[in-house]
Short mmCIF file of C-alpha atoms in Angstrom, two decimals:
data_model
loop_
_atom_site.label_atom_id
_atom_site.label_comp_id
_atom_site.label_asym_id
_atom_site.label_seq_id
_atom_site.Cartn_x
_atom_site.Cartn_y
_atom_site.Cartn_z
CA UNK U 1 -3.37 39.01 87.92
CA UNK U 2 -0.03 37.72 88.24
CA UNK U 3 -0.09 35.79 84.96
CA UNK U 4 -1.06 39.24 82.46
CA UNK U 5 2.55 40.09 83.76
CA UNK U 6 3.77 37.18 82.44
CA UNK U 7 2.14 37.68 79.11
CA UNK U 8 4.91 40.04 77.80
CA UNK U 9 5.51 41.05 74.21
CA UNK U 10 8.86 39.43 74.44
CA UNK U 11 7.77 35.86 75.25
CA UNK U 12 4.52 36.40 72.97
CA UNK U 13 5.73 38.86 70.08
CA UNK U 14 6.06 37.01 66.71
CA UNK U 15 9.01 37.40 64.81
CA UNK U 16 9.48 41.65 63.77
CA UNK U 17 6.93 42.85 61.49
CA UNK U 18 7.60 44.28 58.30
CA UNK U 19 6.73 46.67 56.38
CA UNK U 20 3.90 49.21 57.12
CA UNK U 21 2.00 46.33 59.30
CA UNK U 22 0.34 47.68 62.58
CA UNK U 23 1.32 46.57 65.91
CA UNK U 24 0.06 43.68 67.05
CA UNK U 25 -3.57 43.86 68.56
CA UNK U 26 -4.18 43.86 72.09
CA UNK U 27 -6.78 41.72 73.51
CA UNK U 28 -7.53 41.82 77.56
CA UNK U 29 -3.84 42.39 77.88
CA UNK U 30 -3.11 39.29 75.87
CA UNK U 31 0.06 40.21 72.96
CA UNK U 32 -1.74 39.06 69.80
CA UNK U 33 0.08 38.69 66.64
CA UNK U 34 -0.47 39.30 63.26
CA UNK U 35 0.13 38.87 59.80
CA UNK U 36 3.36 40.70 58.50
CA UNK U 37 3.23 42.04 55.00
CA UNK U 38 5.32 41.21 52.53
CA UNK U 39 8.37 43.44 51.02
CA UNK U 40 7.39 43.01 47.57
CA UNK U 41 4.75 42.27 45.10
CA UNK U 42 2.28 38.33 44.80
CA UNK U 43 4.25 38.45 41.55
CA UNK U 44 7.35 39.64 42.09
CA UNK U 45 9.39 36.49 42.77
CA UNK U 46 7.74 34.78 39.05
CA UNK U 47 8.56 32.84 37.45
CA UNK U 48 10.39 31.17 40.31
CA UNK U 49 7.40 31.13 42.19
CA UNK U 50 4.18 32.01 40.86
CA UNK U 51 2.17 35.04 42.30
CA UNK U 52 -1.13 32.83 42.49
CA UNK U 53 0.81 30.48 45.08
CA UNK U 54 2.69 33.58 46.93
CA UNK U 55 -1.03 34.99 47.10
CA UNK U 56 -2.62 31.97 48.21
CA UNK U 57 0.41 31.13 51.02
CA UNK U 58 0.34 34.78 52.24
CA UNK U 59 -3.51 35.41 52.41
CA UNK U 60 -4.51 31.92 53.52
CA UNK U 61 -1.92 29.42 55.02
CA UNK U 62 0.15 32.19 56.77
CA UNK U 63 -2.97 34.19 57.57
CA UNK U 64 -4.65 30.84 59.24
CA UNK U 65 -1.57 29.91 61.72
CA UNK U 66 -2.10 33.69 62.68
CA UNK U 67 -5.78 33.44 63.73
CA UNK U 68 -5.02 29.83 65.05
CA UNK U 69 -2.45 30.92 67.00
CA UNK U 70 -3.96 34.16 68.24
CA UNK U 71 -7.19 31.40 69.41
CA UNK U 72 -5.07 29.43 70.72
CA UNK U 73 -3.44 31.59 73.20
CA UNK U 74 -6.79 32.65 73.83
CA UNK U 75 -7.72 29.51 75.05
CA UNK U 76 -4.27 29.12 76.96
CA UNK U 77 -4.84 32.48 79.37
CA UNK U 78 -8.06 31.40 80.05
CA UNK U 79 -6.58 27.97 80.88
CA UNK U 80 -4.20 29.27 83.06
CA UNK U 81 -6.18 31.62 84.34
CA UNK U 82 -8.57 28.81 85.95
CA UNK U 83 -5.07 26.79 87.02
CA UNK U 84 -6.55 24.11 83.95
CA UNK U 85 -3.18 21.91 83.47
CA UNK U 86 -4.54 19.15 81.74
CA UNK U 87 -6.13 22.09 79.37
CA UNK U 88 -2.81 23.71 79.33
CA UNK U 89 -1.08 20.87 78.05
CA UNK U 90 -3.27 19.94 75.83
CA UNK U 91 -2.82 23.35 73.83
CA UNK U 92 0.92 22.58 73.44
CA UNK U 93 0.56 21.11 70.41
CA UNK U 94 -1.70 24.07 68.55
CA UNK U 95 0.64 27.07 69.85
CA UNK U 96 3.34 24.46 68.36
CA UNK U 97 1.81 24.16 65.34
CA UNK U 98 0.45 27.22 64.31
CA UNK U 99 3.07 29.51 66.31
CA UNK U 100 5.51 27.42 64.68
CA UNK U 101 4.05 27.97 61.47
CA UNK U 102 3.55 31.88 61.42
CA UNK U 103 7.45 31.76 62.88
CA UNK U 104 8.63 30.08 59.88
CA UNK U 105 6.69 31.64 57.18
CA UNK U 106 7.61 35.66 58.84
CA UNK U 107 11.37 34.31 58.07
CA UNK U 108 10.76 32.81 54.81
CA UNK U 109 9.04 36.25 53.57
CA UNK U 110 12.29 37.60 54.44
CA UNK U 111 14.30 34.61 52.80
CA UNK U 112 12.71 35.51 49.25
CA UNK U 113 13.33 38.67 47.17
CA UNK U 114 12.79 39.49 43.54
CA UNK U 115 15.76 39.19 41.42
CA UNK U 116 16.34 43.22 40.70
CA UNK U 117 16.16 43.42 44.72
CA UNK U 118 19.16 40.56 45.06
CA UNK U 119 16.79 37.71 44.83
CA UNK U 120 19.64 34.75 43.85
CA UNK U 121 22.35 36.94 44.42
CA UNK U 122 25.27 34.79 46.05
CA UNK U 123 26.83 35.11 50.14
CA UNK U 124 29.66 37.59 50.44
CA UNK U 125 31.58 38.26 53.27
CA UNK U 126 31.65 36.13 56.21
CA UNK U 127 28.65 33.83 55.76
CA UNK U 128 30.18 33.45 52.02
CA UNK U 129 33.73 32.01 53.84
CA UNK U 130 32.10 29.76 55.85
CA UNK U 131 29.76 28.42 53.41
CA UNK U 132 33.09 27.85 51.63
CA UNK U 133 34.68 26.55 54.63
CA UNK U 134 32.34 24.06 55.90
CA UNK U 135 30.52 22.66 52.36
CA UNK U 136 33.34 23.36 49.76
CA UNK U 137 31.33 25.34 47.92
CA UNK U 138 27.54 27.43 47.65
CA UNK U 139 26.64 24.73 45.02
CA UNK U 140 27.71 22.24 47.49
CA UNK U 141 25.50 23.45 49.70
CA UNK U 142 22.46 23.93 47.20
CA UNK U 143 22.87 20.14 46.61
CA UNK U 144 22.67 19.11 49.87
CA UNK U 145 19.78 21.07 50.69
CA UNK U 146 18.18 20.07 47.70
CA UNK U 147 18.79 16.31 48.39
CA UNK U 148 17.52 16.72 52.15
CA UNK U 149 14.51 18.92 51.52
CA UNK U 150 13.06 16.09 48.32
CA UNK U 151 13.51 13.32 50.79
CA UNK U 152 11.58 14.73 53.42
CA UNK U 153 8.67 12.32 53.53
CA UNK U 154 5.24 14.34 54.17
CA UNK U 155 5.60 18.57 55.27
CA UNK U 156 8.49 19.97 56.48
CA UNK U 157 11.18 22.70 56.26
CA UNK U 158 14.75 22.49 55.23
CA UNK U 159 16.85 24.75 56.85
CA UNK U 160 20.36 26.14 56.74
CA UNK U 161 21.22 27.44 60.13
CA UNK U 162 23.79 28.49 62.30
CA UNK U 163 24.87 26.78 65.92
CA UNK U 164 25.47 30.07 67.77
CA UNK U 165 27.84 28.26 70.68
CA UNK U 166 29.59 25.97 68.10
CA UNK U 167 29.40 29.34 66.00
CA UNK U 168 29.20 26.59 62.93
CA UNK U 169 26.56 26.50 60.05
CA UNK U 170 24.22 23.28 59.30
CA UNK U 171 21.59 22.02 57.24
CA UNK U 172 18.53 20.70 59.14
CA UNK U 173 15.45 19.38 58.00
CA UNK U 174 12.07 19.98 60.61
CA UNK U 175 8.70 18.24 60.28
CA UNK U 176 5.28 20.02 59.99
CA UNK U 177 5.85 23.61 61.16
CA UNK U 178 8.76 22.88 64.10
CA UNK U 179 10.83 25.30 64.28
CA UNK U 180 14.48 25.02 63.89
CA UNK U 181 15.22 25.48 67.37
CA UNK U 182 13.27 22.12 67.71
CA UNK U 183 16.62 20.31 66.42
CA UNK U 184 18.86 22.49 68.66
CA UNK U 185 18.43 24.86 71.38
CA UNK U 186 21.76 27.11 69.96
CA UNK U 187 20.38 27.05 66.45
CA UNK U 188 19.59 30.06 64.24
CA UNK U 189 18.14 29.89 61.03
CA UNK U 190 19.47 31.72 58.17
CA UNK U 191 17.27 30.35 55.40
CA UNK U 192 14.24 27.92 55.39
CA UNK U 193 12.72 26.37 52.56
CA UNK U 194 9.18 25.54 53.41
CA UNK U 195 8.74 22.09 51.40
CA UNK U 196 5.03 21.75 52.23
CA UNK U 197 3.24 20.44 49.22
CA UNK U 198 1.15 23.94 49.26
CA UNK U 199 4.08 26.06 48.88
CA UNK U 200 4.36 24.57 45.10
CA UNK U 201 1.81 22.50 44.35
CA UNK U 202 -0.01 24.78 41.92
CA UNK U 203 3.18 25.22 39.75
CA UNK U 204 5.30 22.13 40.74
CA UNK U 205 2.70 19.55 40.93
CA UNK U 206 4.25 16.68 42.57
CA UNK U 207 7.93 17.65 40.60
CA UNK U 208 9.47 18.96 44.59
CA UNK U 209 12.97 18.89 42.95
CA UNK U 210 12.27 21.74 40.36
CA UNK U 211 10.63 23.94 42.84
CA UNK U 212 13.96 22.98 44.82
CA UNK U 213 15.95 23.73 42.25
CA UNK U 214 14.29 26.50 41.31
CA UNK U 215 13.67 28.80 44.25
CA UNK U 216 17.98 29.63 44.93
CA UNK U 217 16.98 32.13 42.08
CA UNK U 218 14.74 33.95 44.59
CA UNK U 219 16.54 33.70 47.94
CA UNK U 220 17.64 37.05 49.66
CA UNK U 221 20.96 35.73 50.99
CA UNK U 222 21.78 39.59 52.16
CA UNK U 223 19.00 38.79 54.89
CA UNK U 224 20.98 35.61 55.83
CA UNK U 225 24.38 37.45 56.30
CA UNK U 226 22.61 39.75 58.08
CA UNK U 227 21.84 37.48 60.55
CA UNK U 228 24.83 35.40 60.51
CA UNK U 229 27.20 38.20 60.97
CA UNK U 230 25.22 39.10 64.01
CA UNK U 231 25.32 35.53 65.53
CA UNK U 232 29.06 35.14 64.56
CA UNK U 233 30.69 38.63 64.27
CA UNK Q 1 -8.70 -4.23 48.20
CA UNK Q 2 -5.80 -3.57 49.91
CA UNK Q 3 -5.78 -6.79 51.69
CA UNK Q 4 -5.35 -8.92 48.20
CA UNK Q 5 -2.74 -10.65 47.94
CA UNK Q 6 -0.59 -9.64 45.28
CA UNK Q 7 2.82 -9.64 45.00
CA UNK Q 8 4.36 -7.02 45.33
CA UNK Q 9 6.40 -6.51 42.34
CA UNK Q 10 3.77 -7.57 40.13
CA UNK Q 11 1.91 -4.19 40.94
CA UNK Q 12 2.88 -2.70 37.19
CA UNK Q 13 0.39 -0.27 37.63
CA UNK Q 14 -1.37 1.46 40.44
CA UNK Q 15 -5.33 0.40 40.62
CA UNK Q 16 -8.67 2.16 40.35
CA UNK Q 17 -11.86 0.51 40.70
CA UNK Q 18 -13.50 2.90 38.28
CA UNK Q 19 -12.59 1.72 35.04
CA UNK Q 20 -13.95 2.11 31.15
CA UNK Q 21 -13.20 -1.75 30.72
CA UNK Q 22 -15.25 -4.19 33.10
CA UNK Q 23 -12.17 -6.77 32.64
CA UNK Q 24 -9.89 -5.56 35.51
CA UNK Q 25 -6.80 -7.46 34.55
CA UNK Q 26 -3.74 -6.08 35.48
CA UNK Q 27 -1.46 -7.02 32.77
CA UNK Q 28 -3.90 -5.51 30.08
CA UNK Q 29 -3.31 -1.77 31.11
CA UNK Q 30 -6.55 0.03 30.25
CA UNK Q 31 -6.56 3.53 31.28
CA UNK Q 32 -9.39 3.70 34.23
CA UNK Q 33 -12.14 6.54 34.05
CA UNK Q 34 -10.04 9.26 36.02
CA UNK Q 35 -12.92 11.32 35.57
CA UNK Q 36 -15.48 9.50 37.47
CA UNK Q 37 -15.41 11.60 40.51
CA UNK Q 38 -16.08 14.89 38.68
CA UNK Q 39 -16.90 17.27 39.85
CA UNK Q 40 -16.01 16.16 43.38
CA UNK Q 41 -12.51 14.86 42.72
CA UNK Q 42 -11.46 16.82 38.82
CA UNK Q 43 -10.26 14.32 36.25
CA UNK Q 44 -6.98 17.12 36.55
CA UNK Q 45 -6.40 16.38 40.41
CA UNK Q 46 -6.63 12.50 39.86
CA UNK Q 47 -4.09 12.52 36.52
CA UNK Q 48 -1.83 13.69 39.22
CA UNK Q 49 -2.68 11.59 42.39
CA UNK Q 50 -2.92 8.60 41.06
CA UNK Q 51 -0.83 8.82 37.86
CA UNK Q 52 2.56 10.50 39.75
CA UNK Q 53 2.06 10.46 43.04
CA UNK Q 54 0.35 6.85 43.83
CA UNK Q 55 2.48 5.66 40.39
CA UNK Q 56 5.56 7.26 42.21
CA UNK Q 57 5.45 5.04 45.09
CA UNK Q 58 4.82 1.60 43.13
CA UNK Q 59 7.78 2.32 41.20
CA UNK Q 60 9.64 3.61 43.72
CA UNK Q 61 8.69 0.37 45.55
CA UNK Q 62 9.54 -2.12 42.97
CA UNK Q 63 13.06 -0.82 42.55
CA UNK Q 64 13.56 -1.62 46.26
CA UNK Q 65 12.18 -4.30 46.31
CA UNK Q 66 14.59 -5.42 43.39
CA UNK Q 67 17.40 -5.16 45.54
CA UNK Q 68 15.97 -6.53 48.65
CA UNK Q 69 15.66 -10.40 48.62
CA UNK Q 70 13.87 -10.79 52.17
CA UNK Q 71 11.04 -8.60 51.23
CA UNK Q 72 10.46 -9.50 47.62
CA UNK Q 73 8.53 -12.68 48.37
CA UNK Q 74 5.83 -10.28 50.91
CA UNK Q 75 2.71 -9.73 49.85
CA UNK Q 76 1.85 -6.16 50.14
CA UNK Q 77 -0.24 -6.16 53.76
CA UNK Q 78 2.97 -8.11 55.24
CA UNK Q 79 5.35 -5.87 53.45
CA UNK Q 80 3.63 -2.71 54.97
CA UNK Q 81 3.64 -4.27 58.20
CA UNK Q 82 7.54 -6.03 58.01
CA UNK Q 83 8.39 -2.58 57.39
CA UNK Q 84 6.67 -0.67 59.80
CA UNK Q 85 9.21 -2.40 62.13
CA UNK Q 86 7.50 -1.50 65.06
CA UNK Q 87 7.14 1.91 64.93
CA UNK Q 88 11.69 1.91 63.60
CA UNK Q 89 10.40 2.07 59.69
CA UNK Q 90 12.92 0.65 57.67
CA UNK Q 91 13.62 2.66 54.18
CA UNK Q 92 10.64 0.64 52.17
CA UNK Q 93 7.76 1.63 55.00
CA UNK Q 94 6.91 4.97 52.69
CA UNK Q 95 6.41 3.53 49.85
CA UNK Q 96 5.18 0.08 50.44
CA UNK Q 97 2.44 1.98 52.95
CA UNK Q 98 1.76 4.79 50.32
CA UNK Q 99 0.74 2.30 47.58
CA UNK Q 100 -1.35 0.00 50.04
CA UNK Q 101 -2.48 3.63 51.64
CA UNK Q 102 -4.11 4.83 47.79
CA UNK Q 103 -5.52 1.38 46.39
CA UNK Q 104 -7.47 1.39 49.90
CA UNK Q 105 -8.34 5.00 49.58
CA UNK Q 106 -9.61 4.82 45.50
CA UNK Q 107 -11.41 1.92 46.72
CA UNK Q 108 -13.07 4.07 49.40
CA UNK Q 109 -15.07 6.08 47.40
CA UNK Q 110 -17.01 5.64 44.51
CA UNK Q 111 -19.29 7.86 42.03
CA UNK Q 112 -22.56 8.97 43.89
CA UNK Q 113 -20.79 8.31 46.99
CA UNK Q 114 -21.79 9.76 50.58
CA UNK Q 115 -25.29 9.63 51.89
CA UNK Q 116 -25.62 7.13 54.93
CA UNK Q 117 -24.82 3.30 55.70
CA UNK Q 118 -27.64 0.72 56.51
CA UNK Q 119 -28.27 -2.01 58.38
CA UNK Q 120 -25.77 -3.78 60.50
CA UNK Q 121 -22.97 -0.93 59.91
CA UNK Q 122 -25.03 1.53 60.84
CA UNK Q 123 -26.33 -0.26 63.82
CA UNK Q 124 -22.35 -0.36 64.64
CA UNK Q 125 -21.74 3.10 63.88
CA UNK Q 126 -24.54 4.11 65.99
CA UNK Q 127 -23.69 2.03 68.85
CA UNK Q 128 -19.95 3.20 69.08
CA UNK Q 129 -20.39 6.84 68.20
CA UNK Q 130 -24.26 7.68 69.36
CA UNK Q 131 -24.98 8.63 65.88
CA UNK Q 132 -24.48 8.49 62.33
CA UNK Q 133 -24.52 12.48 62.62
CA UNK Q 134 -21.71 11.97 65.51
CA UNK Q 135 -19.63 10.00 63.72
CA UNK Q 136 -19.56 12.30 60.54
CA UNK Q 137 -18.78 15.48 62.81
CA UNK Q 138 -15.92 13.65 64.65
CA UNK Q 139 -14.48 12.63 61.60
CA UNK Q 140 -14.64 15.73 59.61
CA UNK Q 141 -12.98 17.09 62.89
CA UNK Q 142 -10.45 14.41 63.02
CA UNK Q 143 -9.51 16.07 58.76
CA UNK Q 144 -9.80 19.59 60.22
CA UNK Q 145 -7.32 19.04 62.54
CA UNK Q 146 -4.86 16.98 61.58
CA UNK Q 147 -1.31 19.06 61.07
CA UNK Q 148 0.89 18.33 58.29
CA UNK Q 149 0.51 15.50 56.04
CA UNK Q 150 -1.88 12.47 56.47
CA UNK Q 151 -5.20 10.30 56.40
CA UNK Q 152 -8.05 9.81 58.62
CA UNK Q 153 -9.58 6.78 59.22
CA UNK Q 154 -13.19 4.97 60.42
CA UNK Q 155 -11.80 1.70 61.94
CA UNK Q 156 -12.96 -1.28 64.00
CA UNK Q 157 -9.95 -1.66 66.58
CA UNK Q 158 -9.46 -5.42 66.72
CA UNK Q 159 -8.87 -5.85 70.48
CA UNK Q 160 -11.67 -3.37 71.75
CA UNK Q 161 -14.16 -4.62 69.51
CA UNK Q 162 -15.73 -1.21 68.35
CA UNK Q 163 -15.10 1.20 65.80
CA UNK Q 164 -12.96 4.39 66.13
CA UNK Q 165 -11.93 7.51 64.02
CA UNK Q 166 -8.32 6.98 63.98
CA UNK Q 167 -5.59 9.90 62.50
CA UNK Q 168 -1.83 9.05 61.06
CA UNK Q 169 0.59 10.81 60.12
CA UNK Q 170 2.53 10.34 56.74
CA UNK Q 171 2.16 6.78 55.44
CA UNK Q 172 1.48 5.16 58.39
CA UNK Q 173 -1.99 3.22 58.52
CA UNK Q 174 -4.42 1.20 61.16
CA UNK Q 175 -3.08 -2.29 60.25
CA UNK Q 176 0.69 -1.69 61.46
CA UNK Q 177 -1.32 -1.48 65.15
CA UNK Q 178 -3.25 -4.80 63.41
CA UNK Q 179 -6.83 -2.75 63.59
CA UNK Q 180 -9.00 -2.98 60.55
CA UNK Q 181 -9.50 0.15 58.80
CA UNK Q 182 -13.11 0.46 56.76
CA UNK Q 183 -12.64 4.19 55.31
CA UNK Q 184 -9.86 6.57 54.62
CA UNK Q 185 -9.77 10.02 53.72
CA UNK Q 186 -6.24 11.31 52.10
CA UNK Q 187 -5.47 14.73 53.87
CA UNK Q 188 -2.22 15.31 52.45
CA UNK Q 189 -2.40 19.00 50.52
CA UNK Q 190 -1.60 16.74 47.01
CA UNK Q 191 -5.13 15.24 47.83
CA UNK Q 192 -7.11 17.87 47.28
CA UNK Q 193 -4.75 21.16 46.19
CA UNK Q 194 -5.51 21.53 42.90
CA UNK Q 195 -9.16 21.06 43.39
CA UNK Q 196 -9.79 23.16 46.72
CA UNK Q 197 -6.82 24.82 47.34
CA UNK Q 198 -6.09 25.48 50.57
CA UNK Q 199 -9.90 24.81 51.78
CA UNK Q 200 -9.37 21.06 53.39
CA UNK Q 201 -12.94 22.06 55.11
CA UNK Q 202 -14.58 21.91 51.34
CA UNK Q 203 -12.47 19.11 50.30
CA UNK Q 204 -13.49 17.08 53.86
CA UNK Q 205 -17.26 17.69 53.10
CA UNK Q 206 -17.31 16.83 49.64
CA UNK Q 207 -15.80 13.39 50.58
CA UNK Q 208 -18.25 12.68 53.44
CA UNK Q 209 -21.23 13.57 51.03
CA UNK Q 210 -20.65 12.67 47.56
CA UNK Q 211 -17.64 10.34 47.45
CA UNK Q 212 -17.05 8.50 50.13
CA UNK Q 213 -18.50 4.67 49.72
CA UNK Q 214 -20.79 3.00 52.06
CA UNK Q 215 -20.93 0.34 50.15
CA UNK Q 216 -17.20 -0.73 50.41
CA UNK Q 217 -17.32 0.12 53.57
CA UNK Q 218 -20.02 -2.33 54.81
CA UNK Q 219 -18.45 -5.03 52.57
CA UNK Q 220 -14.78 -4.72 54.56
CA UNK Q 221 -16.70 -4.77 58.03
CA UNK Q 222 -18.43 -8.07 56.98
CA UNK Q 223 -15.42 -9.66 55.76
CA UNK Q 224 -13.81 -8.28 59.03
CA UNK Q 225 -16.83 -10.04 61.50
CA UNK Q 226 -14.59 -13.14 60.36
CA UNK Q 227 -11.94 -11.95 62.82
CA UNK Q 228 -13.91 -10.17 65.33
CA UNK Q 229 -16.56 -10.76 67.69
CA UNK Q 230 -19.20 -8.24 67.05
CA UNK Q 231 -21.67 -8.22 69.78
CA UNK Q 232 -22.86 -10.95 71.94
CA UNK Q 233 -24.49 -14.51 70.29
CA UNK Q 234 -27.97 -15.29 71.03
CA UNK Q 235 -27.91 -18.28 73.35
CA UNK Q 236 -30.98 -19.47 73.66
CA UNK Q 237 -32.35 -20.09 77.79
CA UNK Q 238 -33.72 -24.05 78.43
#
């Protein structure tokens, strides 16, 4: 059929896999995804972020987009496959949701890393400058993102991303699991703070502004450069 | 319930039916029974709900209001709807909603909640939804599905004259749309996270058979047969 050729691993493929995670499965020609493992211990980003809730949002929220997404895309060949389109649309908003959500969690894996592996450690180089540039200062920054991602009302994401035409950085905030690119078809992320009530509940309780505060001990900002230096070289 | 009117900035402290003292006066602060739930709802979970989150949003109210002069004479139904500004919320929608969103939830459910409603409601629920059994699976559904934050609600839609299970989003609630909610269930992950973790499924079922209050609920859909039309009168022929 037509359509399997449309099913590619580049329009399907979740973000890169880490670690020693398998390739995705392959199911009637249908590129599933699957959970990526993280670079580092449950407990290795404490006491920042407690192992229990890095356990718990690895095995069981991340894990559950996965499946639901993997079903859902299921259900969206077979749709297509009997020319459904009112069934096709009305899967939008589960591939939204849960792709969205195993999108954002692969880069906030890769957003976090224990302190002896540069978890905290500030931006040099370029992505350093322009922090410096366009928000005074890193602490600047911090602030704002702090502000933004406490007033979210409900579940959300705050971002820090970069506009790859404007080739400048901002601060977004997304609702549920949107993806950043939901706020701007040119934008990157860099780092996203999930500020869904499960990724500090246990810990936190209902104190947002200490987990806030808290997790810039634990964010891998060599992964951001990274990725800024290759959007703006 | 929700739909007394109180003034707003009177609302010191959050309410809960459930309480050690009989003499529900608001001005004498007696600490309710947080544990009457247990083991449905922990006595843990509900320091936390209702004593920072749900206490949260009354203070947070009342210092808006303290600054707003329009709003301060509302009572708390108008406020939530004044606010709700047509679907534009102004600033004090969250937290005027949130605090009218908990009392009507704590009064939802009760100790040795769950089981079935009788009579007349159940007549209703059985002539909108097929069955009490239908009902119950739609609106665990309704919980299972709902993404991000929210509540799920049984209501009687004013203007179609039947009862519906209704999701939101956030703070937003049946009676900005002017319907007339009769349950809620809280699905926001501070509802139930410390209890059931990430199992919303456990949480869900636990409500609909051990917490959730028939009796409230028939009592808000008599008081609502004031405003609506339930079923056709008996006129008698010749």
């Amino acid at each position: 059929m037509a359509l399997r050729a449309l099913l590619t691993r580049k329009t399907l493929a979740s973000a890169p896999r880490l670690g020693g995670a398998a390739a995705a499965a392959s199911f009637r020609g249908l590129q599933t995804s699957s959970l990526p493992d993280l670079p580092y211990d449950y407990g290795a980003l404490q006491p920042a972020i407690s192992g229990e809730i890095m356990q718990l949002h690895h095995q069981k929220h991340h894990q559950a987009y996965v499946t639901n997404y993997n079903k859902a895309l299921e259900q969206l060949h077979d749709a297509m496959g009997k020319g459904d389109a009112p069934a096709v649309v009305k899967l939008q908003s589960a591939i939204k949701f849960n792709g969205g959500g195993h999108v954002n969690h692969s880069i906030f894996w890769k957003n976090l890393a224990p302190i002896q592996e540069g978890g905290g450690e500030p931006p040099k180089g370029s992505l350093g400058w322009a922090i410096d540039d366009h928000f005074q200062s890193l602490d600047a920054l911090v602030q704002k993102m702090n502000a933004e991602g406490a007033a979210l009302q409900g579940s959300g994401w705050v971002w820090l991303g970069v506009d790859k035409e404007l080739k400048k950085l901002v601060v977004e905030t997304t609702s549920n699991q949107d993806p950043l690119v939901t706020k701007g078809p040119s934008l990157i992320p860099l780092i996203g703070i999930d500020v869904w009530e499960h990724a500090y509940y246990l810990q936190y309780k209902n104190v947002r502004p200490d987990y806030l505060k808290n997790i810039w001990k634990v964010i891998n900002w060599k992964y951001a450069s990274e990725v800024y230096e290759k959007e703006c070289p | 319930m929700g739909s007394f009117s109180l003034h707003a900035s009177c609302l010191a402290q959050p309410k809960l039916p459930w309480s050690n003292d009989c003499s529900q006066n608001l001005n004498s602060l007696k600490l309710p029974a947080l544990d009457a739930l247990e083991p449905y709802m922990s006595k843990r979970l509900m320091e936390t709900h209702w004593g920072e989150h749900h206490h949260g949003y009354v203070e947070g109210l009342n210092k808006q209001l303290e600054k707003n002069d329009i709003l301060y004479g509302y009572t708390l139904d108008e406020l939530v709807k004044v606010t709700y500004n047509n679907g534009n919320p102004l600033p004090e929608f969250n937290n005027a909603a949130q605090v009218w969103n908990h009392d009507f939830f704590w009064e939802s459910m009760q100790p040795g909640g769950g089981g079935m409603p009788e009579l007349g409601l159940l007549q209703q629920i059985e002539k909108d939804f097929g069955s009490f059994t239908n009902f119950k699976e739609k609106f665990i559904e309704a919980a299972l599905s709902l993404f991000g934050s929210g509540w799920v609600w049984l209501v009687l839609k004013r203007r179609e004259k039947r009862l519906e299970v209704v999701k939101t989003s956030n703070a937003v609630n049946p009676i900005v749309w002017d319907d007339i909610p009769l349950i809620s269930l809280d699905t926001w992950e501070h509802a139930y996270y410390q209890d059931y973790k990430n199992d919303r499924g456990k949480y869900v079922n636990a409500f609909m058979n051990h917490l959730v209050s028939w009796h409230v609920a028939t009592v808000r859909i008599i008081r609502a047969e004031a405003f609506v039309n339930l079923g056709e009168p008996k006129i008698p022929v010749a």
